[in-house]
PDB file of C-alpha atoms in Angstrom:
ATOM      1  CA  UNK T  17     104.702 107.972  95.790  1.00 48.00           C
ATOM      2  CA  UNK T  18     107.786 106.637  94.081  1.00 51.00           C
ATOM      3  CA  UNK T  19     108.613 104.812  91.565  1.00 54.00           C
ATOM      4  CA  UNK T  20     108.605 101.577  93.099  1.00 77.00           C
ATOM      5  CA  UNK T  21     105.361 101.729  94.230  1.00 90.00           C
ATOM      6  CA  UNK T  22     103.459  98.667  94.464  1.00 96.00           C
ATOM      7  CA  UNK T  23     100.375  98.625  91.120  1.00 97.00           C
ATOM      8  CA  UNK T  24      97.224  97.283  93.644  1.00 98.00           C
ATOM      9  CA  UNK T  25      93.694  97.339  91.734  1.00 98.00           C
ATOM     10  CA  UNK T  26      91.062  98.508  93.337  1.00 98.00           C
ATOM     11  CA  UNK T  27      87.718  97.082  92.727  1.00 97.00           C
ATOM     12  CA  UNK T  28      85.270  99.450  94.169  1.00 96.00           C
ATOM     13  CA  UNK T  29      84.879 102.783  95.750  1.00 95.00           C
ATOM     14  CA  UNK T  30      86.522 102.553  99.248  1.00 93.00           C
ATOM     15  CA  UNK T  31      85.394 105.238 101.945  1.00 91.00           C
ATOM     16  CA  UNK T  32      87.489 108.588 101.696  1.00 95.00           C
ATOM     17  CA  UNK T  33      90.241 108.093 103.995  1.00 93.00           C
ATOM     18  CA  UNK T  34      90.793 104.454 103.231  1.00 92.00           C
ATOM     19  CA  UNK T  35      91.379 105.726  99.327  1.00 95.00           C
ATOM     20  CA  UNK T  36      93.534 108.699 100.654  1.00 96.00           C
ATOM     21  CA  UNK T  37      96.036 106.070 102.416  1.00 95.00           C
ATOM     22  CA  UNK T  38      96.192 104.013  99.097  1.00 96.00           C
ATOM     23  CA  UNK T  39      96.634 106.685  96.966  1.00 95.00           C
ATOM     24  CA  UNK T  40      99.766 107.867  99.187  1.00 95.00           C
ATOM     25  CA  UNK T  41     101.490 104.047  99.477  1.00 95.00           C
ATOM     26  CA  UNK T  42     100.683 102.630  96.240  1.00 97.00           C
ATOM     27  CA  UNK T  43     100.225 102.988  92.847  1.00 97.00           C
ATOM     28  CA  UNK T  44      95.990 102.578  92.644  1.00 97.00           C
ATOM     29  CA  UNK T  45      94.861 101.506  89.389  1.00 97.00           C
ATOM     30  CA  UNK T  46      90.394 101.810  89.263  1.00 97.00           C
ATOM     31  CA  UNK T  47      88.838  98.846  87.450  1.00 96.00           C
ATOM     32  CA  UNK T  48      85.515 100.393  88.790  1.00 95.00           C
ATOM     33  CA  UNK T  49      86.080 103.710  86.822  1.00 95.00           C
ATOM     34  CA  UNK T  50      87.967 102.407  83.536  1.00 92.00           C
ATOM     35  CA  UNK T  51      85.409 102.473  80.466  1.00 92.00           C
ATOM     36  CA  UNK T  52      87.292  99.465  79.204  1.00 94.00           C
ATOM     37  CA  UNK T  53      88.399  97.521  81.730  1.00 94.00           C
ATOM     38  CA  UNK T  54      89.909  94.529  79.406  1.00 95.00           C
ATOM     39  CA  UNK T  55      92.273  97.465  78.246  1.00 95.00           C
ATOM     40  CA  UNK T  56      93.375  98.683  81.906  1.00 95.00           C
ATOM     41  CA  UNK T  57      93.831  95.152  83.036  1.00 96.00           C
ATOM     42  CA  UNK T  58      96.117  94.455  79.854  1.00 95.00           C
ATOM     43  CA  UNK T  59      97.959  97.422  80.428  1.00 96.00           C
ATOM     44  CA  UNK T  60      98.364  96.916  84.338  1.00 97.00           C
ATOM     45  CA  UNK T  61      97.446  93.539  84.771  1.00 97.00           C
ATOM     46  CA  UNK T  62     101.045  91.548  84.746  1.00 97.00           C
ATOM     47  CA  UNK T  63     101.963  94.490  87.736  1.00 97.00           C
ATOM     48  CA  UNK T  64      99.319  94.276  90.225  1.00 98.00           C
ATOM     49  CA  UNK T  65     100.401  92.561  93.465  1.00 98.00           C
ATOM     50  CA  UNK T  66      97.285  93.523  95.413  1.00 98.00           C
ATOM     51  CA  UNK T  67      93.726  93.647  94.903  1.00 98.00           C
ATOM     52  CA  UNK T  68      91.065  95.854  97.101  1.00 98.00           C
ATOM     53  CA  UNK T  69      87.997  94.241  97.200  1.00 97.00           C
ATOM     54  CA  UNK T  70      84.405  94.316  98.808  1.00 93.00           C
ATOM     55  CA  UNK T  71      83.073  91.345 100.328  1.00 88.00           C
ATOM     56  CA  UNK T  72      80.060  91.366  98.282  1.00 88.00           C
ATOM     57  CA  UNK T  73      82.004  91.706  94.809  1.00 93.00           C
ATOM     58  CA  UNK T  74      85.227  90.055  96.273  1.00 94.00           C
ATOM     59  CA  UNK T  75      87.518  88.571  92.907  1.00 97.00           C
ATOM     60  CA  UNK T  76      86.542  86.073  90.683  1.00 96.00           C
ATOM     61  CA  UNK T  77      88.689  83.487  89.137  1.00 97.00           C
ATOM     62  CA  UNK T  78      88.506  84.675  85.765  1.00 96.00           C
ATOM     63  CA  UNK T  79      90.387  88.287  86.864  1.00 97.00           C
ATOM     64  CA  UNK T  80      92.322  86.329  89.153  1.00 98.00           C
ATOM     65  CA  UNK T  81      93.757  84.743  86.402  1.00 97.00           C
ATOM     66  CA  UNK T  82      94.987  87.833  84.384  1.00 97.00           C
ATOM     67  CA  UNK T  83      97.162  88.962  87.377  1.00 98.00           C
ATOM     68  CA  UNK T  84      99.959  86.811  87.510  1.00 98.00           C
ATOM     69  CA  UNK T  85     101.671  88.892  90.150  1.00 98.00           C
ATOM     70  CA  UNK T  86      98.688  88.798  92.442  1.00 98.00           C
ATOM     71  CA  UNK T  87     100.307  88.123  96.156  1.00 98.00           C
ATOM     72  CA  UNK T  88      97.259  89.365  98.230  1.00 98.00           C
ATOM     73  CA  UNK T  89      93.147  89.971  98.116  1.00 98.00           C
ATOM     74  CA  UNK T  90      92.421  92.352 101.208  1.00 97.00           C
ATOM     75  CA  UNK T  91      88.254  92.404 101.385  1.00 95.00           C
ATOM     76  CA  UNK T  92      86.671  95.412 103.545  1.00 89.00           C
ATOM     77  CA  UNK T  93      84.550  93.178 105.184  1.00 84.00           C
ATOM     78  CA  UNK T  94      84.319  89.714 106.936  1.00 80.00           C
ATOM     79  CA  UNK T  95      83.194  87.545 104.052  1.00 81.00           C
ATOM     80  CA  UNK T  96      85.319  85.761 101.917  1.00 88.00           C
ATOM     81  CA  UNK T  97      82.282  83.520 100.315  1.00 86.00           C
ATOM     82  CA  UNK T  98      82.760  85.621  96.793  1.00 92.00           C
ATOM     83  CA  UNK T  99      86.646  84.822  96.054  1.00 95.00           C
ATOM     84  CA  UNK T 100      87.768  80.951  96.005  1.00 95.00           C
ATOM     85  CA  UNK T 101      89.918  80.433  98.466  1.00 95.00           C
ATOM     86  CA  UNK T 102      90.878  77.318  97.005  1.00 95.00           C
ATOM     87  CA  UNK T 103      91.987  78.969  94.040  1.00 97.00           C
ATOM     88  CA  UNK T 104      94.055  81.273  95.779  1.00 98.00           C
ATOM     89  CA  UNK T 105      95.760  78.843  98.070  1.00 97.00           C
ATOM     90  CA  UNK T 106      96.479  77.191  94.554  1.00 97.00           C
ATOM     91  CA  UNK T 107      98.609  79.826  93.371  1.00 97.00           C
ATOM     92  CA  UNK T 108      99.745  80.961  97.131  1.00 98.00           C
ATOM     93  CA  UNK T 109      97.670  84.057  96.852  1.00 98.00           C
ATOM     94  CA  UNK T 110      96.945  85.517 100.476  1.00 98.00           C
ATOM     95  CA  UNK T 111      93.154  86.852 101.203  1.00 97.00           C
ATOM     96  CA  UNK T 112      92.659  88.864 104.155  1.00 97.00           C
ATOM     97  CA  UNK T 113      89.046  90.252 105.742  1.00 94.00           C
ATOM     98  CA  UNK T 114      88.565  93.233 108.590  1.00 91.00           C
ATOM     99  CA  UNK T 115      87.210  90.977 111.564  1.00 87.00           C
ATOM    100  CA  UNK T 116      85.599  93.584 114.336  1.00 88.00           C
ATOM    101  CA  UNK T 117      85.445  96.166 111.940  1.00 88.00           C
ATOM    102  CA  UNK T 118      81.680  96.126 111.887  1.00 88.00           C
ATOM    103  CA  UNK T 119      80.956  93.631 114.867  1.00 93.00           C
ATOM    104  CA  UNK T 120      78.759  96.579 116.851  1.00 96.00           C
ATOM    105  CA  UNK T 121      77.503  98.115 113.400  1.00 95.00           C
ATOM    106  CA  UNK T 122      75.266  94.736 112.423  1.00 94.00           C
ATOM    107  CA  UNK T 123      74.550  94.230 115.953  1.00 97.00           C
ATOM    108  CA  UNK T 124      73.351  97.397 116.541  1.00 98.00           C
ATOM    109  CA  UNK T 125      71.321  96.729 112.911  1.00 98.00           C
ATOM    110  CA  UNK T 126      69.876  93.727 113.585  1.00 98.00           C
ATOM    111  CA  UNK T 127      68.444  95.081 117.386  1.00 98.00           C
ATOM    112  CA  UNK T 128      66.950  97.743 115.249  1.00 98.00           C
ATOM    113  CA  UNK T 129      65.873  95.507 112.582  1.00 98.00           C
ATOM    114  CA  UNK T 130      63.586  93.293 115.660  1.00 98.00           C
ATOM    115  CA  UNK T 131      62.261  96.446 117.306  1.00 98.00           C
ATOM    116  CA  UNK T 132      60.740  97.818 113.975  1.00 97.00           C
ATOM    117  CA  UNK T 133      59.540  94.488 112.815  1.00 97.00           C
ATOM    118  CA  UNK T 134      57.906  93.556 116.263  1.00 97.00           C
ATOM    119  CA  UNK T 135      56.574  97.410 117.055  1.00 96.00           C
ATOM    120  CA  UNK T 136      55.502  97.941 113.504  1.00 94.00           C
ATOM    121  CA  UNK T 137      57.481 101.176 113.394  1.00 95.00           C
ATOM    122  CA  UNK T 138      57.544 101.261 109.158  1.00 94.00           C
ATOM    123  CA  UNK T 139      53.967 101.110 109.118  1.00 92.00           C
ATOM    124  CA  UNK T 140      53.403 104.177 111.499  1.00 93.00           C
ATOM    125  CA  UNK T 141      56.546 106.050 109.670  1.00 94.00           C
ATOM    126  CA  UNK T 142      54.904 105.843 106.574  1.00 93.00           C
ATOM    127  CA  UNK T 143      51.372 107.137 108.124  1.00 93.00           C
ATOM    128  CA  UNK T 144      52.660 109.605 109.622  1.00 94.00           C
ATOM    129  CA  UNK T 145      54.492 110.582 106.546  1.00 95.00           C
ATOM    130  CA  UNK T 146      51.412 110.243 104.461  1.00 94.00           C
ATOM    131  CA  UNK T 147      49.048 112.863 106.778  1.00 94.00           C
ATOM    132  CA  UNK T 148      47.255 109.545 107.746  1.00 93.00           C
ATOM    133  CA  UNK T 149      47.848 109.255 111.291  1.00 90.00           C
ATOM    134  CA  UNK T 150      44.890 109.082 113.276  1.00 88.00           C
ATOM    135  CA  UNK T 151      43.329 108.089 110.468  1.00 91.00           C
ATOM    136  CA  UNK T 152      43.876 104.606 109.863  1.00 89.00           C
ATOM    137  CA  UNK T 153      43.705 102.307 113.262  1.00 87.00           C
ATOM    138  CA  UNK T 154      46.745 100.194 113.366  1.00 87.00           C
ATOM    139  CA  UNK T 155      46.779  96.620 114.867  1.00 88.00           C
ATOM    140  CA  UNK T 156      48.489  96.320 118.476  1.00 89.00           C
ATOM    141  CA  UNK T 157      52.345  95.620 117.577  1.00 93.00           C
ATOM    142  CA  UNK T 158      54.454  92.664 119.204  1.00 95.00           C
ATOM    143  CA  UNK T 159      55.843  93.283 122.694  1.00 96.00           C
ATOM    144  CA  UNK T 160      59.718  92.710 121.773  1.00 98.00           C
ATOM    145  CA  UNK T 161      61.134  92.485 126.054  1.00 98.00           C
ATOM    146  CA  UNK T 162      61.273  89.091 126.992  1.00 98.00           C
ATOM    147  CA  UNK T 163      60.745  87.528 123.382  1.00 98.00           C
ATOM    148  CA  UNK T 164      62.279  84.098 123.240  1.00 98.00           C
ATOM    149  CA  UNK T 165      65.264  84.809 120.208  1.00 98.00           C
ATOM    150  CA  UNK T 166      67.374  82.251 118.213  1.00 98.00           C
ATOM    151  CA  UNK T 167      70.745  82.934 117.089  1.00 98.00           C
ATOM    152  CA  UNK T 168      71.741  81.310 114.085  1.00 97.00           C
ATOM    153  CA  UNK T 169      76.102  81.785 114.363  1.00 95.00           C
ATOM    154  CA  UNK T 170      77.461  82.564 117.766  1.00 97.00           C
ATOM    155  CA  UNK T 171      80.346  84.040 116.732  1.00 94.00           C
ATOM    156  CA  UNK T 172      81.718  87.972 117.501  1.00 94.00           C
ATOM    157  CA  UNK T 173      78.274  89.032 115.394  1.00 95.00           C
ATOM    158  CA  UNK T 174      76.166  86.843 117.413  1.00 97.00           C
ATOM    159  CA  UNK T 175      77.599  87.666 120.941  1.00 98.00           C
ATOM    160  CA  UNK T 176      76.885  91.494 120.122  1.00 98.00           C
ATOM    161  CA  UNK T 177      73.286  90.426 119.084  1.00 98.00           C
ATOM    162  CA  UNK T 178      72.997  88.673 122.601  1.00 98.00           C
ATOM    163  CA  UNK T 179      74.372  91.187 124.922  1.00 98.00           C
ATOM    164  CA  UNK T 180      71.789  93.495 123.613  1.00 98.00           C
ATOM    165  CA  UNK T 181      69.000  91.353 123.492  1.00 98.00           C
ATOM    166  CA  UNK T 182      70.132  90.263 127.389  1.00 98.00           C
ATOM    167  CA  UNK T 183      69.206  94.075 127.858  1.00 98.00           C
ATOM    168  CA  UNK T 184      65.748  93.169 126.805  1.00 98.00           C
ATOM    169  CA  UNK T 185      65.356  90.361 128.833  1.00 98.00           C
ATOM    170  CA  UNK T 186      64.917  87.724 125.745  1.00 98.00           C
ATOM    171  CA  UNK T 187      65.320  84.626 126.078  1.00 98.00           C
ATOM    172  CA  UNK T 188      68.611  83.527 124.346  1.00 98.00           C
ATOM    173  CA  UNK T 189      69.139  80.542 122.602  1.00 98.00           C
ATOM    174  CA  UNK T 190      71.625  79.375 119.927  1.00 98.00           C
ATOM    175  CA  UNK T 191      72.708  77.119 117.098  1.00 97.00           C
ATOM    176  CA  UNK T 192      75.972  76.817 115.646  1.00 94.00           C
ATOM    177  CA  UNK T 193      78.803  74.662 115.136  1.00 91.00           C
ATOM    178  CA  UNK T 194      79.595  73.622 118.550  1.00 94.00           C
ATOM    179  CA  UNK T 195      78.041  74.632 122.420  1.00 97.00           C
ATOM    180  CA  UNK T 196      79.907  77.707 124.308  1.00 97.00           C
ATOM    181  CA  UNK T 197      79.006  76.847 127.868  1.00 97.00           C
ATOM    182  CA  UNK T 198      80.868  79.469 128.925  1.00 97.00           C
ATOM    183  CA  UNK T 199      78.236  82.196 127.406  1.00 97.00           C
ATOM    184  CA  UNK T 200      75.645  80.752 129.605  1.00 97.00           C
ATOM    185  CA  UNK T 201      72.922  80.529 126.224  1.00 98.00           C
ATOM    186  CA  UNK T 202      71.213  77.543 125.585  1.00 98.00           C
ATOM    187  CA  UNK T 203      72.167  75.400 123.028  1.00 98.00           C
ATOM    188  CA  UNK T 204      70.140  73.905 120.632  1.00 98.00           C
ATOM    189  CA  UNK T 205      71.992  71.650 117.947  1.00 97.00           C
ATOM    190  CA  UNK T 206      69.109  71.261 116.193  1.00 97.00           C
ATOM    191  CA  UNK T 207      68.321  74.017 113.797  1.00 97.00           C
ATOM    192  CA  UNK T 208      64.435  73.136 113.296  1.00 97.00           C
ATOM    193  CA  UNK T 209      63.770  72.577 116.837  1.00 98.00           C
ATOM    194  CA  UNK T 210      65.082  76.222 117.693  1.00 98.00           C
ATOM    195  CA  UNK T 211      63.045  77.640 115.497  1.00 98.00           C
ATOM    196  CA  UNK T 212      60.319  75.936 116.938  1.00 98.00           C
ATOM    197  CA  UNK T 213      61.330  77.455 120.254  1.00 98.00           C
ATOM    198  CA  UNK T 214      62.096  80.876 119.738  1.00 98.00           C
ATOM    199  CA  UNK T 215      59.761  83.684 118.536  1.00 98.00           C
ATOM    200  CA  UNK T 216      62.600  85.377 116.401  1.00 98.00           C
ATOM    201  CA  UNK T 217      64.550  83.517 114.792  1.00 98.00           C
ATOM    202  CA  UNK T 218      68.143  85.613 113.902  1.00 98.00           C
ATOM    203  CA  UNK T 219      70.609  84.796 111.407  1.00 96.00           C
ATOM    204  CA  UNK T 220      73.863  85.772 112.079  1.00 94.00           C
ATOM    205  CA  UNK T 221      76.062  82.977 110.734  1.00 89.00           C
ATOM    206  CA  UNK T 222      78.992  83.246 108.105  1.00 78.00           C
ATOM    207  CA  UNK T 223      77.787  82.751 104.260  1.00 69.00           C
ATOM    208  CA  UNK T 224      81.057  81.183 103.400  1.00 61.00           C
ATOM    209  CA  UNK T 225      80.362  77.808 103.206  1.00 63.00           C
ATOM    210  CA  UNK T 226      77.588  78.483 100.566  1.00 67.00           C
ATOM    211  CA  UNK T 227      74.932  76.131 102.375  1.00 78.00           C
ATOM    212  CA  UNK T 228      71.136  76.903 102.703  1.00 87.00           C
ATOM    213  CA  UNK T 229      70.907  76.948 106.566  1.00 90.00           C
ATOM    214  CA  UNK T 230      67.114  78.441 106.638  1.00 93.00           C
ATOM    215  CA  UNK T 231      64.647  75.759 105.020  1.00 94.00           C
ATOM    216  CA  UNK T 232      61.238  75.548 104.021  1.00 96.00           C
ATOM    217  CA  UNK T 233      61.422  72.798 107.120  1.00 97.00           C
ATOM    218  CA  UNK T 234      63.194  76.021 109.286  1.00 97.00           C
ATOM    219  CA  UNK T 235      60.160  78.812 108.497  1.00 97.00           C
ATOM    220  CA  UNK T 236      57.800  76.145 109.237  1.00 98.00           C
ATOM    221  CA  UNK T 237      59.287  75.769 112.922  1.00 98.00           C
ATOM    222  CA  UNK T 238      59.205  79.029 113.138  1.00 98.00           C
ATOM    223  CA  UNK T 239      54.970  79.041 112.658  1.00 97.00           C
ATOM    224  CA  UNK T 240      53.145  81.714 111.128  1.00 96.00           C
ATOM    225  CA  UNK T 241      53.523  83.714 114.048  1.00 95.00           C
ATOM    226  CA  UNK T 242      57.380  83.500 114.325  1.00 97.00           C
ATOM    227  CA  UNK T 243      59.784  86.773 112.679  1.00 97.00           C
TER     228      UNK T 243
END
């Protein structure tokens, strides 16, 4: 690294090879590791072009503001719901997410998440683990093929959550901010009455616009018997 290195601040621990391409373009500067981070940030503060960021912790205004040479926040992840992006635009700072990174991870998760709740798999793990299989009669778990499921958010996540459902001949159905024919899924515009529909009820909408989309008036469409 030379001496013109760009000073970026990086917020949280990034995966090993992720830090190892920092560390060998830029000058990294860890607010995450600094015992006083006021100090670092007064030192290094009036340098730093870039900021690293998770989507969960993303950049508040308040450190924001005590980087006057911020140009760019670059989030590992898709949401930008924890940095104001009106605040940014303000002072012309760009803020960039990884779209796709994860798309098949959180599918993959929430396939997984439906097949344990439905089959009851955590309650037989921990049996099992416990010596008490055998001894304890479980109730008969859900059937999860050919469950009618509700995606809240068709978007990349959603998709992935519907091709593999397809696989497991649910019944598909959808809410989000405008119909996509094209997926053949039905559409329901109405959030309460696809709960009411659906036996599963999936969320997989972005959090950025900060608005309560499942209601007390939501898990009651859903019935006592809906996931």
């Amino acid at each position: 690294m030379n001496n013109d290195a760009i000073d970026v601040l990086l917020t949280q621990p990034v995966p090993d090879a992720i830090d190892a391409q920092l560390v060998s373009t830029y000058r990294v500067h860890r607010l995450y590791q600094h015992d006083h981070p006021q100090q670092l940030l007064g030192e290094v503060g009036p340098r730093i072009r870039a900021v690293v960021t998770g989507g969960a912790k993303g950049l508040s205004n308040a450190l924001m503001d005590q980087l006057p040479s911020l140009e760019i926040v670059a989030i590992s992840g898709i949401g930008t719901d924890a940095v104001d992006l009106r605040h940014a635009a303000s002072r012309g700072i760009h803020v960039t997410t990884t779209p796709g990174v994860l798309t098949a991870d959180v599918a993959d998760l929430a396939m997984g998440l439906i097949i344990s709740t439905l089959r009851r798999l955590g309650e037989g793990e921990r049996l099992v683990r416990d010596g008490l299989w055998g001894t304890v009669d479980l109730p008969l778990a859900r059937k999860v093929s050919g469950i009618g499921l509700g995606i809240v958010g068709l978007g990349e996540v959603g998709k992935a959550i519907a091709r593999r459902a397809a696989a497991f001949d649910m019944r598909i159905a959808y809410n989000g901010r405008r119909e996509q024919p094209e997926t053949g899924y039905r559409y329901e515009p109405d959030l309460i009455e696809l709960a009411r529909s659906v036996d599963v009820l999936v969320v997989s909408a972005s959090a950025d616009g900060g608005r309560v989309l499942v209601t007390a008036q939501v898990l009651d469409a859903l019935g006592p018997e809906g996931y």
